[in-house]
Tab-separated table of C-alpha atoms and ligand atoms in Angstrom:
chain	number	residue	atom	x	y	z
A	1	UNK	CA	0.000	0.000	0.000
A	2	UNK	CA	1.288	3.590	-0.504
A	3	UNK	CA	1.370	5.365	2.062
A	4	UNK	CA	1.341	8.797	0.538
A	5	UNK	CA	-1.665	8.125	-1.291
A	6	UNK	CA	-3.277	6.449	1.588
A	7	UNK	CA	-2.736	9.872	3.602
A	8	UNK	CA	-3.867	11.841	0.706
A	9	UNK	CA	-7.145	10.293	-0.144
A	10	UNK	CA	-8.359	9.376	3.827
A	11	UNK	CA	-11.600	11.526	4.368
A	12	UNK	CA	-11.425	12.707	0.773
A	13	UNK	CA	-13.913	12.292	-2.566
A	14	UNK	CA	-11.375	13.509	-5.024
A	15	UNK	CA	-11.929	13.701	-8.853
A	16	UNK	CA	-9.186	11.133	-10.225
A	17	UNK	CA	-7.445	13.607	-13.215
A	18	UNK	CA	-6.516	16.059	-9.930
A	19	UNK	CA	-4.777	13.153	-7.805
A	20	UNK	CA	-1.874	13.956	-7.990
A	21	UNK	CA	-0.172	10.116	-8.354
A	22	UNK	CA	0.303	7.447	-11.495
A	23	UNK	CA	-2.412	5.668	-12.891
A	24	UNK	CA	-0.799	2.507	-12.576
A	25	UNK	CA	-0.365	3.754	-8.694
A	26	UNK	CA	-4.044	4.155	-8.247
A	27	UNK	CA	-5.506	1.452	-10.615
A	28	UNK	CA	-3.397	-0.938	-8.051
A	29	UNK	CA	-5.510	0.541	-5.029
A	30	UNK	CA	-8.731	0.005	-6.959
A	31	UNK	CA	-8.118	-3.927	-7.736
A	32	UNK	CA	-7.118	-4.163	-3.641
A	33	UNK	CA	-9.659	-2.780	-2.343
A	34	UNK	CA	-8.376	0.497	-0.711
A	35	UNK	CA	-9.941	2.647	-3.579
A	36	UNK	CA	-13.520	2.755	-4.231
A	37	UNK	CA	-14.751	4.159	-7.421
A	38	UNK	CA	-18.302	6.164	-8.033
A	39	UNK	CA	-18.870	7.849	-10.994
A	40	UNK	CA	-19.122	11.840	-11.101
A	41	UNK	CA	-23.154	11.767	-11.188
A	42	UNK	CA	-25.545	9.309	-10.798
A	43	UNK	CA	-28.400	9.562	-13.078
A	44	UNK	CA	-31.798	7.491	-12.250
A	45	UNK	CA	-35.010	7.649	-14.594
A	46	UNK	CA	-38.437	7.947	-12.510
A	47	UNK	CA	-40.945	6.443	-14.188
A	48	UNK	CA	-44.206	8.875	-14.366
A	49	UNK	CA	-47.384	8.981	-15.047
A	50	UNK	CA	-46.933	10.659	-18.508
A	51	UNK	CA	-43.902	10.808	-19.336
A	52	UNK	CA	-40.476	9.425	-17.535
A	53	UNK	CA	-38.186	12.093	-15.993
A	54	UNK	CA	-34.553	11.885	-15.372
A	55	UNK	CA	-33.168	12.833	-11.610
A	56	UNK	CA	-29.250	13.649	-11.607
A	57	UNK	CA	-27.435	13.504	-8.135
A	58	UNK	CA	-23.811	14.791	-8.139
A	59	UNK	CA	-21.855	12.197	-5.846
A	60	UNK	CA	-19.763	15.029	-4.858
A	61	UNK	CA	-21.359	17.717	-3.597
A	62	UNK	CA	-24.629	16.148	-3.223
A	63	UNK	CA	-26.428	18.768	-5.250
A	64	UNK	CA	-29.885	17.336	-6.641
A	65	UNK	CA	-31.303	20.562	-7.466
A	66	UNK	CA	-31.957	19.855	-11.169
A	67	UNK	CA	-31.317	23.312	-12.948
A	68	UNK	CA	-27.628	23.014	-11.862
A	69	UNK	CA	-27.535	20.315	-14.509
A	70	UNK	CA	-26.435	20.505	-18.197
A	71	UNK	CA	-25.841	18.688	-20.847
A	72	UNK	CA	-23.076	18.188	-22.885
A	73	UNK	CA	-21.170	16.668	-26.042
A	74	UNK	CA	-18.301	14.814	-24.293
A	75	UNK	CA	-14.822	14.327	-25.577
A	76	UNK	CA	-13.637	12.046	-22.983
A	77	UNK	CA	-16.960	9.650	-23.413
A	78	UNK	CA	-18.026	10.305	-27.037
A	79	UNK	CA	-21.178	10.727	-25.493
A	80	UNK	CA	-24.040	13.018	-23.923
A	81	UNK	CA	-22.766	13.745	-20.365
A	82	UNK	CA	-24.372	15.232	-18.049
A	83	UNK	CA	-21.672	17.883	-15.083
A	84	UNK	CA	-22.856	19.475	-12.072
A	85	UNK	CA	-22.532	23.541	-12.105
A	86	UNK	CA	-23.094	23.744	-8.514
A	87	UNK	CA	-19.451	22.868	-7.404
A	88	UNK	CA	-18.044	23.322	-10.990
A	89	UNK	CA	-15.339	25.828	-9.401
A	90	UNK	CA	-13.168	22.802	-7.589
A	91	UNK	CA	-12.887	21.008	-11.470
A	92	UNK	CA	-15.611	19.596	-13.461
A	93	UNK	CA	-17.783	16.781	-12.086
A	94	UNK	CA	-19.195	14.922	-15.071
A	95	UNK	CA	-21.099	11.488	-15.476
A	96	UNK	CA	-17.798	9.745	-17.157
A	97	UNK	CA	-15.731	11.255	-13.823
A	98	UNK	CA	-14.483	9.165	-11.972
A	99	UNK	CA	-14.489	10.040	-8.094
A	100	UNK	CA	-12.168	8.332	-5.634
A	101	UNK	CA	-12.303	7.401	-1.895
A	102	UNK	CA	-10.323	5.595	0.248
A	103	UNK	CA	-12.383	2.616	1.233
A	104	UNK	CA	-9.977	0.043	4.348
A	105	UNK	CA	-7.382	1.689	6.692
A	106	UNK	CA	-7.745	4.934	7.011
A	107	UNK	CA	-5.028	6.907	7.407
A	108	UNK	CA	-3.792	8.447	11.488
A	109	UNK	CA	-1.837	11.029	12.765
A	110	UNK	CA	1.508	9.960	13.902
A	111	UNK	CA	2.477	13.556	15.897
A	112	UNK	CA	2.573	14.110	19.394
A	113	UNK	CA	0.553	16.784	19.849
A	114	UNK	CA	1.798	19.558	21.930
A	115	UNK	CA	-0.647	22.483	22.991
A	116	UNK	CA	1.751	25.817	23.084
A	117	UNK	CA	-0.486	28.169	24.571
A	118	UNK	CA	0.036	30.217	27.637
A	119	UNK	CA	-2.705	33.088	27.374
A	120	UNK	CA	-5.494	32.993	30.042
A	121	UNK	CA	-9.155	32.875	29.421
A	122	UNK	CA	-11.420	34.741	31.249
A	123	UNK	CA	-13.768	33.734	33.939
A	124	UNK	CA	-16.906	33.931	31.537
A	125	UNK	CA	-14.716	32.290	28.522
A	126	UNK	CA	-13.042	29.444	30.885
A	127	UNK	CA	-16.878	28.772	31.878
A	128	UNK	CA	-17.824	28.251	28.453
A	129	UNK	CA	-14.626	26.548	27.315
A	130	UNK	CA	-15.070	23.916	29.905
A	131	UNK	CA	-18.814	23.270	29.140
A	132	UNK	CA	-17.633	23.140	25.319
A	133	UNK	CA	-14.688	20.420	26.687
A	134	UNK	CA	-17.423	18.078	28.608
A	135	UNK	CA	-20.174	18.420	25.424
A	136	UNK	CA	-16.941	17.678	23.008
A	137	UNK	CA	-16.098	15.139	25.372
A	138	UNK	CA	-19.726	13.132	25.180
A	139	UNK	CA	-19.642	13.640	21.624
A	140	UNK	CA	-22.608	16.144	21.833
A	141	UNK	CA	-23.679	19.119	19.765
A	142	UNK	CA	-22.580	22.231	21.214
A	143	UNK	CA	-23.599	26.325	21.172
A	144	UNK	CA	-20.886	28.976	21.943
A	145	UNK	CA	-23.114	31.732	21.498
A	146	UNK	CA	-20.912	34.602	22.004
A	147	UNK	CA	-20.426	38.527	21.485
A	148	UNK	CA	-18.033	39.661	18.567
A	149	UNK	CA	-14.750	39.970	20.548
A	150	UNK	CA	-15.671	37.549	23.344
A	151	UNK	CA	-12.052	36.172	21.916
A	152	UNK	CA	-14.129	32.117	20.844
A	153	UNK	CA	-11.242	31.102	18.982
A	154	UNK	CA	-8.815	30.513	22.131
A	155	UNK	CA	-12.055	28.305	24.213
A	156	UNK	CA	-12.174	26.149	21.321
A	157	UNK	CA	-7.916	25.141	22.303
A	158	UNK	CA	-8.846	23.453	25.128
A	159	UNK	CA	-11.716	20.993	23.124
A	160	UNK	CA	-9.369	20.711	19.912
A	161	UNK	CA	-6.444	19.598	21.703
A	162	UNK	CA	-8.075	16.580	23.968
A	163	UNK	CA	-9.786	15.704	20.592
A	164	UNK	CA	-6.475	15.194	18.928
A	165	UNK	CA	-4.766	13.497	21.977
A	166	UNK	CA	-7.267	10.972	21.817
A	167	UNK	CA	-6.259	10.423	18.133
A	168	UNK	CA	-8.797	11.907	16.374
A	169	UNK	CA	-8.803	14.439	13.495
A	170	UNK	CA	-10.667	17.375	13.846
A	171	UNK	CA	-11.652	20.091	11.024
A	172	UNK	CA	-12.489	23.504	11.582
A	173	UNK	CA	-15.212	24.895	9.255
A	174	UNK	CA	-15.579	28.766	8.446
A	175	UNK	CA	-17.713	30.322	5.435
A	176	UNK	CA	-14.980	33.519	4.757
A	177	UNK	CA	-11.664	32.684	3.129
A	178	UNK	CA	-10.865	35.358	5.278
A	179	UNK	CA	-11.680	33.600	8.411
A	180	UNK	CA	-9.801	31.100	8.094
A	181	UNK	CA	-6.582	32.716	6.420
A	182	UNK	CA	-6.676	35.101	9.958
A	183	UNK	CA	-6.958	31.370	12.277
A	184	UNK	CA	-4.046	29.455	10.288
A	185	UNK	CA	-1.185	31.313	11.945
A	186	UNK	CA	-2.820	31.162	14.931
A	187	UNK	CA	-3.521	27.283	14.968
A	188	UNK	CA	0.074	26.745	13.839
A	189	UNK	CA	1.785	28.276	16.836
A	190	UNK	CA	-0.949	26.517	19.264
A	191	UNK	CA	-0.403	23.667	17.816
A	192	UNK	CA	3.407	23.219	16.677
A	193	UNK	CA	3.641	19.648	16.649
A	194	UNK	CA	0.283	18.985	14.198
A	195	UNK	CA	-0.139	18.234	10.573
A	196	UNK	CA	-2.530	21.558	10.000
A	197	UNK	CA	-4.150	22.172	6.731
A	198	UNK	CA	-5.848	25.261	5.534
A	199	UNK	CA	-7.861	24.855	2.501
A	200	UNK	CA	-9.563	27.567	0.709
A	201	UNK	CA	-9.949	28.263	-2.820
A	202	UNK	CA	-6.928	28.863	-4.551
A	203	UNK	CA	-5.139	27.124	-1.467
A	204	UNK	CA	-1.371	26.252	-1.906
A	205	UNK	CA	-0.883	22.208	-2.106
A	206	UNK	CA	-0.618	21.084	1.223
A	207	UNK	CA	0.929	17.390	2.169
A	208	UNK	CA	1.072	14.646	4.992
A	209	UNK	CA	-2.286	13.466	7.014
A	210	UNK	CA	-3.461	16.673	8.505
A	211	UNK	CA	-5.208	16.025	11.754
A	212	UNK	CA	-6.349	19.073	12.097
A	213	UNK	CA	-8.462	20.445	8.457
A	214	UNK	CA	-9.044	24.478	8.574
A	215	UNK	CA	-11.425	24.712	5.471
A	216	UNK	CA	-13.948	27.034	3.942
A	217	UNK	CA	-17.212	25.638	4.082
A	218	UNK	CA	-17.242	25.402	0.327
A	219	UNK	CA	-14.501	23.055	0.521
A	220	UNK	CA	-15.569	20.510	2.410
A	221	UNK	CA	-17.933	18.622	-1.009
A	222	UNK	CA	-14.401	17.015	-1.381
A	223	UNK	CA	-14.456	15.330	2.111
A	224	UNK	CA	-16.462	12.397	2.806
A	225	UNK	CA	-16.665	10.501	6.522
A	226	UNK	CA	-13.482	12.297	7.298
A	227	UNK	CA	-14.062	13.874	10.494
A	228	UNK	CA	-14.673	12.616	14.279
A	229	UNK	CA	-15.049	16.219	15.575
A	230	UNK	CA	-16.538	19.537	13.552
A	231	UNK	CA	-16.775	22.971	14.657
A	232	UNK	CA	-18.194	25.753	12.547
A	233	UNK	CA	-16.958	29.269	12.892
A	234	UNK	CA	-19.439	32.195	11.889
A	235	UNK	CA	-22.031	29.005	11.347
A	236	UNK	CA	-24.562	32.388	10.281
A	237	UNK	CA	-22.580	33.713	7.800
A	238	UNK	CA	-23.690	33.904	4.258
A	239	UNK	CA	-23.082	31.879	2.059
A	240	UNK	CA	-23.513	29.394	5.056
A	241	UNK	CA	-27.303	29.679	6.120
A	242	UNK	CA	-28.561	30.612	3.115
A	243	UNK	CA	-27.047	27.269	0.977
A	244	UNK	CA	-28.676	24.041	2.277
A	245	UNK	CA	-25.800	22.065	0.286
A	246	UNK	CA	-23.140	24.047	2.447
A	247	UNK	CA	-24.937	22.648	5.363
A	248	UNK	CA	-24.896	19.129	4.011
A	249	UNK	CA	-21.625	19.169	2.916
A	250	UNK	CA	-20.720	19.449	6.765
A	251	UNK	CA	-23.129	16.775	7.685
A	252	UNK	CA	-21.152	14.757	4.875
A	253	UNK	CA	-17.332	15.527	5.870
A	254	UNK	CA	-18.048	14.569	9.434
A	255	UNK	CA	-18.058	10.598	10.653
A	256	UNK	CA	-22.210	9.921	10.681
A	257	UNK	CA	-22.002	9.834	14.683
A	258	UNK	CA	-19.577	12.932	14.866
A	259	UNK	CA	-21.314	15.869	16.790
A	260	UNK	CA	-21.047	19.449	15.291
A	261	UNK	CA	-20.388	21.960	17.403
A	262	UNK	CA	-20.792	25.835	16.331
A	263	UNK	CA	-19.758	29.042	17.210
A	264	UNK	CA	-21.431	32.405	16.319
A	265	UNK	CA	-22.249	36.083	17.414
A	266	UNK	CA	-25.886	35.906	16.132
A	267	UNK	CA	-26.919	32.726	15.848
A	268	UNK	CA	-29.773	31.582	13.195
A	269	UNK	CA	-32.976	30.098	14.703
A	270	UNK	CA	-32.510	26.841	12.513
A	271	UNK	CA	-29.514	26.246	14.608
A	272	UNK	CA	-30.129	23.235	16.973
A	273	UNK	CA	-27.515	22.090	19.149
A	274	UNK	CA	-27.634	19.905	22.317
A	275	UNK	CA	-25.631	22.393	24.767
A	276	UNK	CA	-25.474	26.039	24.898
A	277	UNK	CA	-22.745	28.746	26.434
A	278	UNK	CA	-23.443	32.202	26.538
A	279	UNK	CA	-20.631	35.009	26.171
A	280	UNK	CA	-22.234	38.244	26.465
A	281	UNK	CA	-18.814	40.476	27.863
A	282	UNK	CA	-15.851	41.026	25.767
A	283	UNK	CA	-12.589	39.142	26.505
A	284	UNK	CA	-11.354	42.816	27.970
A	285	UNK	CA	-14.752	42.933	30.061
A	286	UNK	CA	-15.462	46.216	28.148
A	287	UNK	CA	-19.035	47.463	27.118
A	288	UNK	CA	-19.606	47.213	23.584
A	289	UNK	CA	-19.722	50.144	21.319
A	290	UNK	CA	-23.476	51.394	20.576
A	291	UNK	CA	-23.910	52.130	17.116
A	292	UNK	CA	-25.245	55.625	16.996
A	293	UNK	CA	-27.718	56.846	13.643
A	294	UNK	CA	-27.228	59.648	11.720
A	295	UNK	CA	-29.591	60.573	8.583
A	296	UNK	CA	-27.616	61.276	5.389
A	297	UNK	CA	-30.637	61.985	3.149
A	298	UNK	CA	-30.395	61.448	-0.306
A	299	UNK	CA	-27.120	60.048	-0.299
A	300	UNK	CA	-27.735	58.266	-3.034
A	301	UNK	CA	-28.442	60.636	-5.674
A	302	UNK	CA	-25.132	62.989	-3.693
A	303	UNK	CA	-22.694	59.962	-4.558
A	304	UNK	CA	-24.140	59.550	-8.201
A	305	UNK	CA	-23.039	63.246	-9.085
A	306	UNK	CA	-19.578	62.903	-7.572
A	307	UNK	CA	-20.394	64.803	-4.539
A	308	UNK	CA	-19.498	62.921	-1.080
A	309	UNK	CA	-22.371	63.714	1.684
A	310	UNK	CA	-20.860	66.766	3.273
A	311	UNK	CA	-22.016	65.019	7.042
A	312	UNK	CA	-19.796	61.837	5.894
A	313	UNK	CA	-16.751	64.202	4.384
A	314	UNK	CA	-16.615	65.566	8.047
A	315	UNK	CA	-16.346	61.966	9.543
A	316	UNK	CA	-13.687	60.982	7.298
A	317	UNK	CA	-11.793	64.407	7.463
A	318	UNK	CA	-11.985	64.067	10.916
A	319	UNK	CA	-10.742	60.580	11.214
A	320	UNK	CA	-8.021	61.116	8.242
A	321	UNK	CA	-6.893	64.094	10.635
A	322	UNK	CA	-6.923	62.055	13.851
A	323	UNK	CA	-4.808	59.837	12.584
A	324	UNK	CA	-7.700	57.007	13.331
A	325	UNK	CA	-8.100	53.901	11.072
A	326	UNK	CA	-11.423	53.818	9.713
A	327	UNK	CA	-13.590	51.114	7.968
A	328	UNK	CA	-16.786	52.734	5.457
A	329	UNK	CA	-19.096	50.010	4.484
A	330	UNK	CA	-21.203	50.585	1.633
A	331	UNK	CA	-24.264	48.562	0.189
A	332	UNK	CA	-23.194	47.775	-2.767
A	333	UNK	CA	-20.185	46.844	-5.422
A	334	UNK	CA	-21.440	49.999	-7.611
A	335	UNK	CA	-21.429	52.412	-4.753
A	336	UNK	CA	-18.407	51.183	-3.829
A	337	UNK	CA	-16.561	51.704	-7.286
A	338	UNK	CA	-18.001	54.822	-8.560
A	339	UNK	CA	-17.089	56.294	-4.460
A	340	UNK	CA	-15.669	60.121	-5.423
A	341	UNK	CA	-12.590	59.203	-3.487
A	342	UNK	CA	-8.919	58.382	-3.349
A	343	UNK	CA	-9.636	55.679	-0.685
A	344	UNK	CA	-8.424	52.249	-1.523
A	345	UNK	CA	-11.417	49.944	-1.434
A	346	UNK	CA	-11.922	45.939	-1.381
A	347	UNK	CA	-14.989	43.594	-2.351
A	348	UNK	CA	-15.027	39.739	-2.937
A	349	UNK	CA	-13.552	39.634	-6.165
A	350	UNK	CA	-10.495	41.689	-4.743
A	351	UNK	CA	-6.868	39.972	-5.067
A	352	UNK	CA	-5.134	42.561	-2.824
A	353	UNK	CA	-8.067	42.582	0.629
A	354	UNK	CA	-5.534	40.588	2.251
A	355	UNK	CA	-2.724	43.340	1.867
A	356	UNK	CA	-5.059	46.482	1.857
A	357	UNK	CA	-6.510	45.304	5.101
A	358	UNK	CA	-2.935	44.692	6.675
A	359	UNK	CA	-1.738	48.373	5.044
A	360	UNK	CA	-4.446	49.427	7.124
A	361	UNK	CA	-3.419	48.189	10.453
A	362	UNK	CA	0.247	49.324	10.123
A	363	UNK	CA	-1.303	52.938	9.489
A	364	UNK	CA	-0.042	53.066	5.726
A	365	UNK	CA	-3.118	54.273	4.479
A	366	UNK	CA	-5.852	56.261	6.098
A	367	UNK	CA	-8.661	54.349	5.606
A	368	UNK	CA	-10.975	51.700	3.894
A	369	UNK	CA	-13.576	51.640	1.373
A	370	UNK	CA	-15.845	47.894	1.840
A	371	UNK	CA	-18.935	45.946	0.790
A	372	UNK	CA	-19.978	43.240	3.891
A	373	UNK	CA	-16.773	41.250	2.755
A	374	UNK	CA	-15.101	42.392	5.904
A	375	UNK	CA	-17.712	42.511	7.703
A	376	UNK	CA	-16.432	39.508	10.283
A	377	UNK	CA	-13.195	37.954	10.696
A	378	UNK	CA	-11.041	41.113	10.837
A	379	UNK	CA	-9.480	42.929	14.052
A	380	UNK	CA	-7.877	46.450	13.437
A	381	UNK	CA	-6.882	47.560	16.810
A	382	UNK	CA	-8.591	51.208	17.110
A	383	UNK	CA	-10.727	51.025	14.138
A	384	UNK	CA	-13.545	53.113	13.733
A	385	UNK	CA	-16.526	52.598	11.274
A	386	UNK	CA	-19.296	54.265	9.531
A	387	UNK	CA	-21.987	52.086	7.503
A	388	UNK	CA	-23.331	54.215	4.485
A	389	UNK	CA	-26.704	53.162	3.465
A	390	UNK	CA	-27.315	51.409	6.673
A	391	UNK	CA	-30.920	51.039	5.892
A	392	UNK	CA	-30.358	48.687	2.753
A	393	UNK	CA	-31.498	45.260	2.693
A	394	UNK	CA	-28.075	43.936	2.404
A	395	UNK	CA	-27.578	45.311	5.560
A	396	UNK	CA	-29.510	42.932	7.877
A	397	UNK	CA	-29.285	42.930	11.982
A	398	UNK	CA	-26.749	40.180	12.123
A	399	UNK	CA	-24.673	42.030	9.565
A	400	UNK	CA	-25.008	45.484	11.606
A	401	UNK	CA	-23.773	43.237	14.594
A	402	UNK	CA	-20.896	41.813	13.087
A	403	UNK	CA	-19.628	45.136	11.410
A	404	UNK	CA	-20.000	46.996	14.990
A	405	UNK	CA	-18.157	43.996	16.559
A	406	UNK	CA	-15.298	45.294	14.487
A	407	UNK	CA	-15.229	48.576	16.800
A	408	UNK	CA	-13.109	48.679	20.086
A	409	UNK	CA	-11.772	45.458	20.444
A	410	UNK	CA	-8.259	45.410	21.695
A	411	UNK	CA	-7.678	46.118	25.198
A	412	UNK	CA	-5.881	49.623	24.961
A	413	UNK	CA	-8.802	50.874	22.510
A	414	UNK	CA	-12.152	49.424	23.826
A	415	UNK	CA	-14.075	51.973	22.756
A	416	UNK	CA	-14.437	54.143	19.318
A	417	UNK	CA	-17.050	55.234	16.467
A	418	UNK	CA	-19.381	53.266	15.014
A	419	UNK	CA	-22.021	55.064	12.779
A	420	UNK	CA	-25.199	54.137	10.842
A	421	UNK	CA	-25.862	56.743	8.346
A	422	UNK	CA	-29.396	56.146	6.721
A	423	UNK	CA	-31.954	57.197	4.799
A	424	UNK	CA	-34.442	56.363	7.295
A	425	UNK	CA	-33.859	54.031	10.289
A	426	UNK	CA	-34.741	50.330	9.447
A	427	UNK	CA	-36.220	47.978	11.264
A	428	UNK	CA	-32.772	45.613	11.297
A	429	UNK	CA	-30.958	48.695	12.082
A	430	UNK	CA	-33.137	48.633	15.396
A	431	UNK	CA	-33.306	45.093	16.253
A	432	UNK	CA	-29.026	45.671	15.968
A	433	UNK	CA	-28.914	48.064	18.486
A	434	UNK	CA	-31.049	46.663	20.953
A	435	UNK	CA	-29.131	43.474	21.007
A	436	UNK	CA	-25.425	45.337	21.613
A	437	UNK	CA	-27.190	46.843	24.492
A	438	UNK	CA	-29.139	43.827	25.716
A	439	UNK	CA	-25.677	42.426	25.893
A	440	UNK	CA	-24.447	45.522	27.534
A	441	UNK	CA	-26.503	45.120	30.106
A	442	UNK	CA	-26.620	41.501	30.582
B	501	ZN	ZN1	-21.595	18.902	-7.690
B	502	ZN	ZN1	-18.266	12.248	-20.540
């Protein structure tokens, strides 16, 4: 058996033209057993009433919706073959693919795992990391509901590392690229002795059995029964609730009788778990920053000529003068673009939001222009933050939450600005202010 391959398929559904061994290598592993074969998409005819209709399921990614379906001449089968568009951006899934998973002997970790990390929790988060320990611990779902800030990365340490001692591998799910391209370093000197991967799209090739998977949610159609222990970071951000398949696929990468445990600052109501911690006090035991509402009427039709809002020219100027990094969210890509502005600015389909947002912590430019991409997952220490159009839908109360969590969370800056400009005060707008001072109070 090889060993390398063994490590690299365990847990995996991998399309065979992107292993990366010989076919002789693989075509071994099929005839002994250790591969199993299914083809790219299973196609079954239903026999109706009228007429017989055809039902695709992509053995992948699990998608059955049927409009993510086409139809095409095929080179490689000289036939009609049907591919799945639904996970089309990790390589073509087709009818004639062939899709590989390891089948006896899974692969194990072979480190000693050693947990490097000498910061100290708070009462509130040593609470809730020790419930999250005992629920990991009898393999039960688990709830760290907890503020933005709370610091929910560190109580996870404890639960991750007694997972991997007792020799199983553990993956750590986030929606954002971003999310998890902020926890890598931070995993890796935790955890200095462990095979970590972080995959994402666009992800550097990675070797060895990792024990420990950091992966976008998105990644995770290319797992299959890999996991014994799951947590989900930001389990309400979008794309997250809103795609069904993004939930199965999590369902799918764990072990059937692995428990899922997720972490969130505004939790969905279609999240069920078993156990639940509360966090409502920052790791520094600061209040959290109260958005405060300003009206910019007619900002709209002010941007569209060229002209910034004079109220939101003063915050800037203001800022720009104080020397005080600053975040503007707008509602959308177009606002964003067409902003009458030198500011550098950063959406989802920006190559350099990694950079611009670290520019922006060592002071090297002023300030940043955003759409919700950075609306989670980033920590500028003293950062303050206006939302422009804060009455949009885009905008909804869990985003409002998350962009406000962004304000005053380091230690030596616990407070600062944190603006909704509107035209008109929205209903999410309210329901986001009410819970940062529910929590304030609690
Ligand atoms: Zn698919
Ligand atoms: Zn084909």
């Amino acid at each position: 058996m090889n060993e390398q391959l063994q490590q690299f398929l365990s847990g995996r559904i991998w399309l065979r033209e992107h292993t990366p061994f010989p076919r002789e290598v693989i075509d071994a592993h099929i005839d002994s057993g250790h591969i199993h074969l299914k083809p790219g998409i299973t196609t079954s005819t239903e026999p109706n009433l009228f007429w017989q209709s055809k039902k695709n399921v992509c053995n992948r990614c699990h998608n059955t919706n049927q409009s993510y379906f086409h139809s095409f001449n095929c080179a490689r089968c000289n036939q009609i073959c049907t591919y799945c568009r639904h996970c089309i951006r990790m390589g073509r899934v087709s009818s004639c693919s062939e899709l590989l998973l390891w089948d006896k002997q899974h692969a194990r970790g072979a480190n000693a795992h050693v947990f490097a990390w000498n910061g100290k929790l708070t009462p509130l988060q040593q609470k809730a990391s020790e419930e999250l320990l005992s629920s990991v611990e009898r393999n039960e779902s688990h709830l760290i509901h907890a503020v933005c800030g709370a610091g929910k990365t560190e109580l996870l340490f404890p639960a991750i590392f007694a997972s991997l001692q007792a020799g199983k591998r553990v993956c750590v799910a986030a929606p954002r690229t971003d999310v998890i391209l902020e926890l890598f370093p931070r995993f890796q000197k935790v955890f200095p002795n462990t095979t970590i991967h972080a995959l994402y799209g666009g992800a550097p090739d990675q070797h060895g059995f990792a024990e420990l998977v950091l992966a976008t949610t998105h990644q995770l159609y290319r797992f299959e029964r890999a996991f014994d222990v799951v947590f989900v970071d930001e389990a309400d951000a979008f794309p997250y609730y809103a795609d069904e398949t993004l939930q199965q696929a999590v369902t799918k990468a764990a072990n059937p009788d692995a428990a899922i445990h997720y972490v969130t600052a505004t939790p969905t109501k279609s999240l069920k778990t078993t156990n639940q911690s509360v966090l409502t006090r920052r790791y520094h035991g600061h209040n959290l920053p109260v958005p405060r509402f300003d009206s910019l009427w007619g900002y709209t039709r002010k941007l569209k000529k060229g002209k910034i809002p004079p109220k939101l020219e003063a915050w800037i100027n203001k800022k720009v003068e104080m020397k005080t990094p600053f975040l503007i969210f707008l509602p959308t890509i177009e606002m964003l673009e067409n902003f009458p502005s030198d500011l550098p600015r950063v959406h989802a389909e920006h190559p350099y939001r990694k950079e611009l947002v670290m520019q922006l912590r060592e002071k090297k430019i002023p300030g940043l222009l955003t759409t919700t991409i950075l609306e989670r997952g980033i920590t500028i220490e003293n950062v303050h933050v206006a939302v422009v159009g804060a009455e949009q839908p885009i905008f909804t109360s869990s985003a409002l939450i998350q962009i406000s969590g962004r304000v005053g969370r380091s230690v030596q800056y616990p407070e600062g600005d944190i603006v909704f400009f509107h035209h008109g005060i929205s209903r999410e707008m309210d329901k986001a202010q009410d819970a940062i001072e529910g929590w304030n109070r609690a």
